[in-house]
XYZ file of C-alpha atoms in Angstrom:
345
model
C 21.927 10.108 12.557
C 18.185 10.717 12.440
C 15.765 9.079 10.036
C 12.275 10.636 10.000
C 12.800 11.768 13.595
C 14.313 8.517 14.822
C 17.598 6.650 14.736
C 18.709 5.863 11.176
C 19.434 2.208 10.294
C 23.076 1.341 9.634
C 24.208 0.190 6.187
C 26.002 -3.153 6.461
C 28.972 -2.962 4.083
C 28.687 -1.186 0.745
C 25.747 -1.197 -1.654
C 26.943 -4.144 -3.719
C 26.358 -4.331 -7.470
C 26.405 -7.992 -8.515
C 26.925 -9.106 -12.141
C 23.693 -11.115 -12.449
C 20.652 -12.413 -10.576
C 22.345 -15.673 -9.602
C 25.264 -13.896 -7.941
C 22.856 -11.449 -6.321
C 20.769 -14.187 -4.731
C 23.895 -16.058 -3.631
C 25.075 -12.938 -1.779
C 21.645 -12.506 -0.183
C 21.559 -16.100 1.041
C 25.134 -15.955 2.380
C 24.499 -12.816 4.423
C 21.092 -13.955 5.684
C 22.405 -17.334 6.817
C 25.418 -15.716 8.441
C 23.359 -13.158 10.389
C 20.380 -15.298 11.424
C 22.379 -16.464 14.466
C 22.347 -12.936 15.841
C 19.217 -11.140 14.627
C 15.974 -11.658 12.678
C 16.424 -11.161 8.934
C 13.918 -9.636 6.493
C 14.650 -10.022 2.757
C 12.707 -7.889 0.243
C 12.675 -9.210 -3.340
C 10.821 -8.063 -6.463
C 8.076 -10.651 -6.939
C 6.475 -13.808 -5.573
C 8.566 -16.083 -7.807
C 11.730 -14.629 -6.276
C 10.229 -15.141 -2.797
C 9.810 -18.874 -3.428
C 13.198 -19.211 -5.129
C 15.226 -17.379 -2.466
C 13.357 -19.069 0.382
C 14.148 -22.485 -1.097
C 17.836 -21.587 -1.430
C 17.877 -20.459 2.196
C 16.295 -23.709 3.409
C 18.736 -25.759 1.360
C 21.721 -23.856 2.746
C 20.492 -24.146 6.329
C 19.936 -27.865 5.839
C 23.454 -28.289 4.423
C 24.870 -26.567 7.518
C 22.854 -28.430 10.122
C 21.752 -31.641 8.463
C 18.565 -33.386 9.546
C 15.742 -34.866 7.530
C 15.008 -32.996 4.308
C 11.307 -33.084 5.089
C 11.854 -31.751 8.615
C 8.947 -29.299 9.125
C 11.111 -27.109 11.356
C 13.209 -26.100 8.333
C 10.160 -24.499 6.740
C 9.470 -22.659 9.989
C 13.004 -21.230 9.985
C 12.361 -19.477 6.642
C 9.035 -17.668 6.258
C 7.471 -16.705 2.924
C 5.434 -13.543 3.515
C 2.916 -13.197 0.676
C -0.664 -11.954 0.725
C -3.285 -14.691 0.613
C -6.701 -13.199 -0.333
C -8.418 -16.246 1.123
C -6.738 -15.757 4.525
C -5.733 -12.094 5.071
C -5.076 -12.660 8.784
C -2.314 -15.097 7.850
C -0.147 -12.209 6.613
C -0.391 -10.414 9.968
C 0.434 -13.607 11.842
C 3.584 -14.168 9.776
C 4.712 -10.570 10.395
C 4.369 -11.204 14.126
C 6.255 -14.514 13.851
C 9.087 -12.950 11.817
C 10.865 -11.443 14.816
C 10.363 -14.379 17.137
C 13.345 -16.704 17.685
C 13.450 -19.885 15.684
C 12.363 -22.721 17.955
C 10.252 -20.388 20.141
C 7.271 -22.692 19.689
C 9.180 -25.771 20.911
C 8.916 -27.206 24.376
C 11.060 -25.567 27.025
C 14.547 -27.031 27.212
C 14.407 -28.646 23.775
C 17.458 -28.189 21.588
C 17.131 -25.521 18.885
C 19.053 -24.832 15.687
C 22.746 -24.119 16.111
C 24.202 -20.768 15.079
C 24.388 -20.348 11.305
C 27.876 -20.276 9.866
C 29.712 -21.447 13.005
C 29.702 -24.552 15.165
C 28.302 -24.530 18.665
C 29.595 -26.922 21.256
C 26.292 -27.195 23.108
C 24.048 -26.844 20.037
C 21.598 -24.791 22.122
C 22.306 -21.260 20.936
C 19.195 -19.496 19.717
C 18.805 -18.605 16.027
C 16.324 -16.184 14.433
C 13.900 -16.611 11.569
C 14.535 -15.361 8.037
C 11.508 -13.835 6.290
C 11.344 -13.358 2.517
C 8.736 -10.979 1.098
C 7.926 -8.493 -1.659
C 7.346 -4.729 -1.436
C 4.005 -5.514 0.218
C 5.815 -6.808 3.277
C 8.443 -4.100 3.016
C 6.155 -1.216 3.885
C 3.490 -0.399 6.437
C 4.045 -3.385 8.759
C 5.489 -3.342 12.251
C 8.182 -5.976 12.787
C 8.323 -5.712 16.561
C 11.681 -6.313 18.238
C 11.505 -7.083 21.967
C 14.631 -9.103 22.792
C 17.406 -6.657 23.877
C 20.055 -8.996 22.480
C 18.878 -8.038 18.970
C 19.749 -4.389 19.625
C 23.160 -5.436 20.918
C 23.858 -7.168 17.590
C 22.726 -4.221 15.432
C 18.967 -4.739 15.215
C 16.746 -6.511 12.689
C 18.639 -6.955 9.405
C 16.828 -5.758 6.280
C 18.246 -7.075 2.988
C 17.038 -5.231 -0.111
C 17.445 -6.640 -3.627
C 16.074 -3.648 -5.515
C 15.596 0.094 -5.168
C 12.130 1.458 -6.011
C 11.750 4.492 -8.260
C 10.245 6.379 -5.360
C 11.971 8.082 -2.449
C 8.819 7.627 -0.404
C 8.730 3.863 -0.920
C 12.469 3.602 -0.201
C 11.902 5.346 3.145
C 9.085 2.888 3.814
C 11.447 -0.024 3.184
C 14.111 1.308 5.549
C 11.399 1.965 8.118
C 10.912 -1.776 8.671
C 14.062 -1.852 10.828
C 15.161 0.419 13.652
C 11.590 0.961 14.841
C 10.526 2.340 18.246
C 14.071 3.671 18.740
C 15.587 0.196 18.408
C 18.814 -0.368 16.521
C 18.468 -1.211 12.822
C 20.677 -2.359 9.960
C 20.269 -2.977 6.251
C 22.166 -4.253 3.219
C 21.576 -3.675 -0.491
C 22.444 -6.184 -3.244
C 21.624 -5.041 -6.776
C 21.567 -6.992 -10.036
C 23.637 -5.197 -12.693
C 21.513 -6.786 -15.445
C 18.286 -5.232 -14.127
C 17.006 -2.561 -16.542
C 15.984 -0.216 -13.739
C 19.421 -0.486 -12.138
C 21.117 0.147 -15.483
C 18.959 3.208 -16.132
C 19.739 4.625 -12.701
C 23.479 4.070 -12.487
C 23.913 5.039 -16.148
C 23.134 8.633 -15.119
C 25.008 8.453 -11.809
C 26.853 11.599 -10.812
C 30.416 11.479 -9.537
C 29.496 12.009 -5.889
C 26.338 9.828 -5.961
C 25.809 6.334 -4.597
C 24.068 3.732 -6.753
C 20.986 3.918 -4.539
C 20.781 7.698 -4.700
C 21.260 7.664 -8.494
C 18.410 5.161 -8.936
C 16.103 7.148 -6.640
C 16.872 10.410 -8.451
C 16.287 8.809 -11.853
C 13.029 7.330 -10.635
C 11.793 10.668 -9.321
C 12.658 12.331 -12.641
C 10.883 9.663 -14.681
C 7.833 9.817 -12.424
C 7.658 13.614 -12.725
C 7.924 13.308 -16.506
C 5.123 10.732 -16.552
C 2.880 12.894 -14.379
C 3.442 15.916 -16.611
C 2.334 13.828 -19.574
C -0.711 12.616 -17.646
C -1.715 16.042 -16.342
C -4.850 16.234 -18.493
C -5.968 12.742 -17.458
C -5.448 13.640 -13.806
C -7.579 16.776 -14.233
C -10.346 14.708 -15.833
C -10.126 12.159 -13.030
C -10.433 14.825 -10.351
C -13.463 16.352 -12.085
C -15.136 12.949 -12.411
C -14.462 12.288 -8.720
C -16.290 15.510 -7.845
C -19.188 14.789 -10.207
C -19.485 11.223 -8.935
C -20.173 12.529 -5.441
C -22.973 14.751 -6.746
C -24.492 12.018 -8.893
C -24.520 9.299 -6.216
C -25.957 11.642 -3.599
C -29.024 12.092 -5.788
C -29.075 8.489 -7.014
C -29.186 7.100 -3.458
C -32.145 9.389 -2.768
C -33.833 7.904 -5.869
C -33.893 11.308 -7.553
C -32.339 10.238 -10.847
C -34.263 8.811 -13.782
C -33.264 5.785 -15.865
C -32.238 8.163 -18.632
C -29.952 10.072 -16.246
C -28.456 6.805 -14.996
C -27.779 5.676 -18.552
C -26.207 9.041 -19.491
C -23.973 8.885 -16.389
C -22.800 5.370 -17.254
C -22.048 6.533 -20.797
C -20.011 9.482 -19.483
C -17.997 7.205 -17.182
C -17.100 5.005 -20.141
C -16.074 7.839 -22.469
C -14.772 10.721 -20.324
C -11.100 10.088 -21.181
C -11.893 10.842 -24.839
C -13.501 14.162 -23.951
C -12.255 17.496 -22.560
C -12.873 18.720 -19.031
C -15.170 21.449 -20.416
C -17.239 18.909 -22.353
C -17.439 16.621 -19.320
C -18.768 19.480 -17.196
C -21.263 20.563 -19.871
C -22.547 17.022 -20.401
C -23.058 16.546 -16.690
C -24.812 19.893 -16.117
C -26.903 19.957 -19.301
C -27.791 16.286 -19.760
C -27.261 14.273 -16.579
C -27.888 16.530 -13.576
C -29.043 19.983 -14.752
C -28.650 22.853 -12.238
C -31.697 23.106 -10.022
C -33.716 26.039 -8.900
C -33.171 26.822 -5.201
C -36.373 27.396 -3.263
C -36.917 28.242 0.395
C -39.141 25.793 2.203
C -41.377 26.731 5.087
C -42.021 24.422 8.001
C -45.252 22.475 8.072
C -46.695 22.984 11.542
C -48.904 19.894 11.558
C -46.966 17.032 10.011
C -50.059 14.834 9.828
C -52.167 17.340 7.946
C -52.586 16.729 4.188
C -50.527 18.874 1.845
C -52.203 21.981 0.489
C -53.078 22.079 -3.206
C -50.151 23.298 -5.309
C -47.572 22.570 -2.621
C -45.057 19.746 -2.325
C -43.423 18.340 0.801
C -39.878 17.330 1.609
C -38.455 16.189 4.963
C -35.124 17.706 6.012
C -32.629 14.926 6.690
C -30.734 17.133 9.153
C -33.479 18.321 11.523
C -36.548 16.312 10.456
C -38.660 19.357 9.579
C -41.287 18.794 6.876
C -40.823 21.641 4.386
C -43.526 22.923 2.066
C -42.699 24.590 -1.254
C -44.413 25.255 -4.624
C -44.970 22.001 -6.449
C -43.135 21.956 -9.794
C -45.125 21.207 -12.975
C -45.293 17.603 -14.173
C -42.055 16.622 -15.894
C -40.133 19.589 -14.473
C -36.892 19.160 -12.548
C -37.391 18.847 -8.785
C -35.884 21.931 -7.118
C -33.234 22.131 -4.430
C -34.932 23.007 -1.147
C -33.440 25.068 1.689
C -34.923 23.998 5.038
C -36.988 26.712 6.667
C -35.803 25.629 10.145
C -32.087 24.838 9.923
C -31.121 26.232 6.467
C -29.801 22.850 5.349
C -29.950 22.375 1.584
C -31.509 19.156 0.311
């Protein structure tokens, strides 16, 4: 079938509902270790603690299968923990690129690599693929590039999901990590029956619905309910966004006074406690009152001194120096329409 205009990833087995987190993680580790002989594996868990915990279980299981020194650095390379590091943002991108490379790809040519997971290999030279464990951050918006055609032959990159977000859009993002660029893709879902979000979703499951679809539908309903309750706050936020643009345009041109700056700061701190009408009135009457619009006329000799009673303003669009009646001391500076290009300053 099609998935957003491309080949849809294949569900591996059923969407399994496990009795608790321990059984859930055991199922994840078993499938990941069993499939890493054929394809790269990407596991999406809920938080960074789960990333560390599942990654450690994977390393332990791989070590039990293949032996070797417990402090063998290659074991850490076989299981990648994909988490954002603010101090080294490029590191995240590098791990994404490494995720679909074969385990042992950085070794010298001809050197023995890890044997296939879950089955013995007589020559111990069969290539295995890395397992990457990440959170939602690594489950959306990143391109896990698959180049080796043998991956497609075995079903494509395997995505293992341990939770279903309360958002259809985010779920589509998750599934979009596999089966990219018209490559084959596959995914599995292991849910924890003790998770409150899972319980809320499957508790309202319809007869013909899957667990995943029930959770997504429940999430969409809860989100819509939340947005309806936040409608007034959203309206205030949109108004403040519009007013912010007007305020900062003048502030950057140094056309606001200290009093106006203070009033704007006060409004930003208290707008949620006000109504949209009051916000608009405060802005127009106190912070940035509406200005008179005057038509400027071009000054022919830019170097000549200004005439008495006239003020000057240079058009930022065309560079014309505009002359207009100088406002009285203390009066609000007017908005000037350029006499050459009609731009409003």
